[in-house]
Amino acid sequence: MLHYAIVFLVVALIAAVLGFGGIAGASAGIAKILFLVFIVLFVLSLIFGRKKL
């Protein structure tokens, strides 16, 4: 999921450089959402993934 967030961020940067504002904004929004979902799932896996001995 982090991979897709980085891909959308790169697409947004390239689109912004080429002057495609709508595509850049949409890609940046998708990248933000994917990154936040990744962070939430990562934290949840740290909390609930520990095995109690």
N, CA, C and O atoms as a printed pandas DataFrame, in Angstrom:
     atom_number atom_name residue_name chain_id  residue_number  x_coord  y_coord  z_coord
0              1         N          MET        A               1    0.824   -1.181    0.000
1              2        CA          MET        A               1    0.000    0.000    0.000
2              3         C          MET        A               1    0.872    1.249    0.000
3              4         O          MET        A               1    0.539    2.248   -0.638
4              5         N          LEU        A               2    1.965    1.190    0.703
5              6        CA          LEU        A               2    2.886    2.325    0.705
6              7         C          LEU        A               2    3.451    2.534   -0.692
7              8         O          LEU        A               2    3.712    3.665   -1.101
8              9         N          HIS        A               3    3.637    1.451   -1.415
9             10        CA          HIS        A               3    4.136    1.536   -2.793
10            11         C          HIS        A               3    3.170    2.341   -3.662
11            12         O          HIS        A               3    3.596    3.201   -4.433
12            13         N          TYR        A               4    1.880    2.066   -3.538
13            14        CA          TYR        A               4    0.886    2.792   -4.329
14            15         C          TYR        A               4    0.822    4.265   -3.946
15            16         O          TYR        A               4    0.614    5.123   -4.804
16            17         N          ALA        A               5    1.000    4.557   -2.664
17            18        CA          ALA        A               5    1.015    5.951   -2.229
18            19         C          ALA        A               5    2.184    6.693   -2.861
19            20         O          ALA        A               5    2.036    7.833   -3.299
20            21         N          ILE        A               6    3.333    6.054   -2.908
21            22        CA          ILE        A               6    4.507    6.678   -3.517
22            23         C          ILE        A               6    4.307    6.840   -5.016
23            24         O          ILE        A               6    4.698    7.858   -5.586
24            25         N          VAL        A               7    3.701    5.845   -5.662
25            26        CA          VAL        A               7    3.438    5.941   -7.106
26            27         C          VAL        A               7    2.507    7.114   -7.408
27            28         O          VAL        A               7    2.764    7.883   -8.334
28            29         N          PHE        A               8    1.428    7.258   -6.634
29            30        CA          PHE        A               8    0.509    8.374   -6.858
30            31         C          PHE        A               8    1.186    9.716   -6.570
31            32         O          PHE        A               8    0.887   10.710   -7.232
32            33         N          LEU        A               9    2.083    9.755   -5.599
33            34        CA          LEU        A               9    2.814   10.987   -5.308
34            35         C          LEU        A               9    3.712   11.361   -6.482
35            36         O          LEU        A               9    3.787   12.533   -6.848
36            37         N          VAL        A              10    4.384   10.397   -7.068
37            38        CA          VAL        A              10    5.243   10.661   -8.228
38            39         C          VAL        A              10    4.404   11.118   -9.420
39            40         O          VAL        A              10    4.794   12.038  -10.140
40            41         N          VAL        A              11    3.256   10.479   -9.629
41            42        CA          VAL        A              11    2.362   10.892  -10.715
42            43         C          VAL        A              11    1.889   12.320  -10.495
43            44         O          VAL        A              11    1.811   13.103  -11.441
44            45         N          ALA        A              12    1.571   12.665   -9.238
45            46        CA          ALA        A              12    1.135   14.024   -8.933
46            47         C          ALA        A              12    2.241   15.029   -9.201
47            48         O          ALA        A              12    1.981   16.102   -9.746
48            49         N          LEU        A              13    3.458   14.703   -8.833
49            50        CA          LEU        A              13    4.581   15.615   -9.065
50            51         C          LEU        A              13    4.835   15.814  -10.552
51            52         O          LEU        A              13    5.068   16.937  -11.000
52            53         N          ILE        A              14    4.792   14.734  -11.315
53            54        CA          ILE        A              14    5.018   14.844  -12.762
54            55         C          ILE        A              14    3.897   15.642  -13.414
55            56         O          ILE        A              14    4.153   16.483  -14.275
56            57         N          ALA        A              15    2.660   15.382  -13.009
57            58        CA          ALA        A              15    1.529   16.119  -13.567
58            59         C          ALA        A              15    1.610   17.602  -13.210
59            60         O          ALA        A              15    1.269   18.457  -14.026
60            61         N          ALA        A              16    2.057   17.906  -12.000
61            62        CA          ALA        A              16    2.186   19.309  -11.593
62            63         C          ALA        A              16    3.255   20.022  -12.408
63            64         O          ALA        A              16    3.078   21.177  -12.794
64            65         N          VAL        A              17    4.360   19.339  -12.672
65            66        CA          VAL        A              17    5.436   19.935  -13.473
66            67         C          VAL        A              17    4.960   20.187  -14.895
67            68         O          VAL        A              17    5.331   21.193  -15.499
68            69         N          LEU        A              18    4.153   19.296  -15.436
69            70        CA          LEU        A              18    3.673   19.439  -16.807
70            71         C          LEU        A              18    2.470   20.366  -16.913
71            72         O          LEU        A              18    2.035   20.687  -18.019
72            73         N          GLY        A              19    1.928   20.800  -15.782
73            74        CA          GLY        A              19    0.846   21.773  -15.806
74            75         C          GLY        A              19   -0.553   21.203  -15.747
75            76         O          GLY        A              19   -1.518   21.922  -16.007
76            77         N          PHE        A              20   -0.690   19.944  -15.417
77            78        CA          PHE        A              20   -2.007   19.331  -15.302
78            79         C          PHE        A              20   -2.460   19.429  -13.846
79            80         O          PHE        A              20   -2.247   18.503  -13.063
80            81         N          GLY        A              21   -3.078   20.538  -13.490
81            82        CA          GLY        A              21   -3.425   20.808  -12.097
82            83         C          GLY        A              21   -4.466   19.873  -11.533
83            84         O          GLY        A              21   -4.350   19.447  -10.384
84            85         N          GLY        A              22   -5.493   19.539  -12.319
85            86        CA          GLY        A              22   -6.550   18.657  -11.823
86            87         C          GLY        A              22   -6.051   17.265  -11.540
87            88         O          GLY        A              22   -6.385   16.678  -10.511
88            89         N          ILE        A              23   -5.264   16.736  -12.433
89            90        CA          ILE        A              23   -4.710   15.391  -12.250
90            91         C          ILE        A              23   -3.735   15.381  -11.085
91            92         O          ILE        A              23   -3.696   14.428  -10.306
92            93         N          ALA        A              24   -2.946   16.445  -10.967
93            94        CA          ALA        A              24   -1.976   16.525   -9.872
94            95         C          ALA        A              24   -2.692   16.573   -8.523
95            96         O          ALA        A              24   -2.281   15.907   -7.573
96            97         N          GLY        A              25   -3.756   17.356   -8.442
97            98        CA          GLY        A              25   -4.506   17.445   -7.186
98            99         C          GLY        A              25   -5.169   16.136   -6.815
99           100         O          GLY        A              25   -5.158   15.737   -5.650
100          101         N          ALA        A              26   -5.743   15.469   -7.795
101          102        CA          ALA        A              26   -6.407   14.193   -7.536
102          103         C          ALA        A              26   -5.393   13.132   -7.104
103          104         O          ALA        A              26   -5.641   12.379   -6.162
104          105         N          SER        A              27   -4.267   13.076   -7.783
105          106        CA          SER        A              27   -3.236   12.092   -7.432
106          107         C          SER        A              27   -2.657   12.371   -6.052
107          108         O          SER        A              27   -2.391   11.442   -5.288
108          109         N          ALA        A              28   -2.463   13.632   -5.733
109          110        CA          ALA        A              28   -1.940   13.969   -4.412
110          111         C          ALA        A              28   -2.952   13.599   -3.330
111          112         O          ALA        A              28   -2.562   13.130   -2.260
112          113         N          GLY        A              29   -4.234   13.799   -3.587
113          114        CA          GLY        A              29   -5.268   13.418   -2.623
114          115         C          GLY        A              29   -5.304   11.921   -2.400
115          116         O          GLY        A              29   -5.415   11.460   -1.264
116          117         N          ILE        A              30   -5.211   11.165   -3.475
117          118        CA          ILE        A              30   -5.202    9.705   -3.358
118          119         C          ILE        A              30   -3.964    9.248   -2.601
119          120         O          ILE        A              30   -4.046    8.340   -1.773
120          121         N          ALA        A              31   -2.820    9.865   -2.872
121          122        CA          ALA        A              31   -1.583    9.504   -2.176
122          123         C          ALA        A              31   -1.708    9.782   -0.676
123          124         O          ALA        A              31   -1.252    8.979    0.138
124          125         N          LYS        A              32   -2.312   10.896   -0.307
125          126        CA          LYS        A              32   -2.500   11.224    1.112
126          127         C          LYS        A              32   -3.383   10.188    1.796
127          128         O          LYS        A              32   -3.069    9.718    2.889
128          129         N          ILE        A              33   -4.489    9.835    1.145
129          130        CA          ILE        A              33   -5.413    8.862    1.725
130          131         C          ILE        A              33   -4.737    7.507    1.892
131          132         O          ILE        A              33   -4.866    6.881    2.944
132          133         N          LEU        A              34   -4.022    7.048    0.874
133          134        CA          LEU        A              34   -3.345    5.752    0.964
134          135         C          LEU        A              34   -2.276    5.757    2.042
135          136         O          LEU        A              34   -2.098    4.763    2.745
136          137         N          PHE        A              35   -1.562    6.871    2.178
137          138        CA          PHE        A              35   -0.524    6.950    3.192
138          139         C          PHE        A              35   -1.134    6.907    4.593
139          140         O          PHE        A              35   -0.600    6.242    5.480
140          141         N          LEU        A              36   -2.251    7.614    4.796
141          142        CA          LEU        A              36   -2.902    7.591    6.103
142          143         C          LEU        A              36   -3.438    6.197    6.437
143          144         O          LEU        A              36   -3.334    5.746    7.577
144          145         N          VAL        A              37   -4.008    5.524    5.446
145          146        CA          VAL        A              37   -4.487    4.149    5.666
146          147         C          VAL        A              37   -3.322    3.232    6.016
147          148         O          VAL        A              37   -3.443    2.373    6.888
148          149         N          PHE        A              38   -2.191    3.417    5.333
149          150        CA          PHE        A              38   -1.001    2.620    5.623
150          151         C          PHE        A              38   -0.533    2.849    7.058
151          152         O          PHE        A              38   -0.211    1.894    7.764
152          153         N          ILE        A              39   -0.492    4.107    7.494
153          154        CA          ILE        A              39   -0.035    4.417    8.846
154          155         C          ILE        A              39   -0.980    3.796    9.884
155          156         O          ILE        A              39   -0.522    3.227   10.874
156          157         N          VAL        A              40   -2.293    3.905    9.661
157          158        CA          VAL        A              40   -3.260    3.335   10.603
158          159         C          VAL        A              40   -3.098    1.816   10.684
159          160         O          VAL        A              40   -3.078    1.254   11.779
160          161         N          LEU        A              41   -2.984    1.155    9.541
161          162        CA          LEU        A              41   -2.824   -0.299    9.554
162          163         C          LEU        A              41   -1.499   -0.716   10.184
163          164         O          LEU        A              41   -1.426   -1.746   10.855
164          165         N          PHE        A              42   -0.462    0.072    9.972
165          166        CA          PHE        A              42    0.835   -0.219   10.570
166          167         C          PHE        A              42    0.777   -0.131   12.092
167          168         O          PHE        A              42    1.295   -1.000   12.793
168          169         N          VAL        A              43    0.147    0.919   12.593
169          170        CA          VAL        A              43    0.023    1.086   14.045
170          171         C          VAL        A              43   -0.838   -0.028   14.638
171          172         O          VAL        A              43   -0.510   -0.579   15.688
172          173         N          LEU        A              44   -1.935   -0.356   13.964
173          174        CA          LEU        A              44   -2.789   -1.447   14.458
174          175         C          LEU        A              44   -2.052   -2.779   14.472
175          176         O          LEU        A              44   -2.233   -3.578   15.390
176          177         N          SER        A              45   -1.229   -3.022   13.469
177          178        CA          SER        A              45   -0.471   -4.273   13.448
178          179         C          SER        A              45    0.590   -4.297   14.544
179          180         O          SER        A              45    0.917   -5.361   15.070
180          181         N          LEU        A              46    1.131   -3.126   14.892
181          182        CA          LEU        A              46    2.083   -3.083   16.004
182          183         C          LEU        A              46    1.393   -3.354   17.333
183          184         O          LEU        A              46    1.948   -4.033   18.198
184          185         N          ILE        A              47    0.195   -2.830   17.495
185          186        CA          ILE        A              47   -0.523   -2.989   18.763
186          187         C          ILE        A              47   -1.067   -4.400   18.916
187          188         O          ILE        A              47   -0.859   -5.037   19.949
188          189         N          PHE        A              48   -1.764   -4.894   17.894
189          190        CA          PHE        A              48   -2.438   -6.177   18.009
190          191         C          PHE        A              48   -1.621   -7.355   17.494
191          192         O          PHE        A              48   -2.035   -8.503   17.656
192          193         N          GLY        A              49   -0.486   -7.100   16.885
193          194        CA          GLY        A              49    0.310   -8.180   16.301
194          195         C          GLY        A              49    1.287   -8.822   17.268
195          196         O          GLY        A              49    1.916   -9.829   16.945
196          197         N          ARG        A              50    1.415   -8.244   18.450
197          198        CA          ARG        A              50    2.357   -8.803   19.405
198          199         C          ARG        A              50    1.812  -10.078   20.012
199          200         O          ARG        A              50    0.642  -10.167   20.382
200          201         N          LYS        A              51    2.690  -11.060   20.105
201          202        CA          LYS        A              51    2.290  -12.317   20.744
202          203         C          LYS        A              51    2.621  -12.233   22.226
203          204         O          LYS        A              51    3.739  -11.894   22.613
204          205         N          LYS        A              52    1.642  -12.543   23.030
205          206        CA          LYS        A              52    1.858  -12.519   24.476
206          207         C          LYS        A              52    2.432  -13.845   24.914
207          208         O          LYS        A              52    1.893  -14.905   24.597
208          209         N          LEU        A              53    3.527  -13.780   25.645
209          210        CA          LEU        A              53    4.163  -15.004   26.103
210          211         C          LEU        A              53    3.767  -15.345   27.524
211          212         O          LEU        A              53    4.219  -16.354   28.065
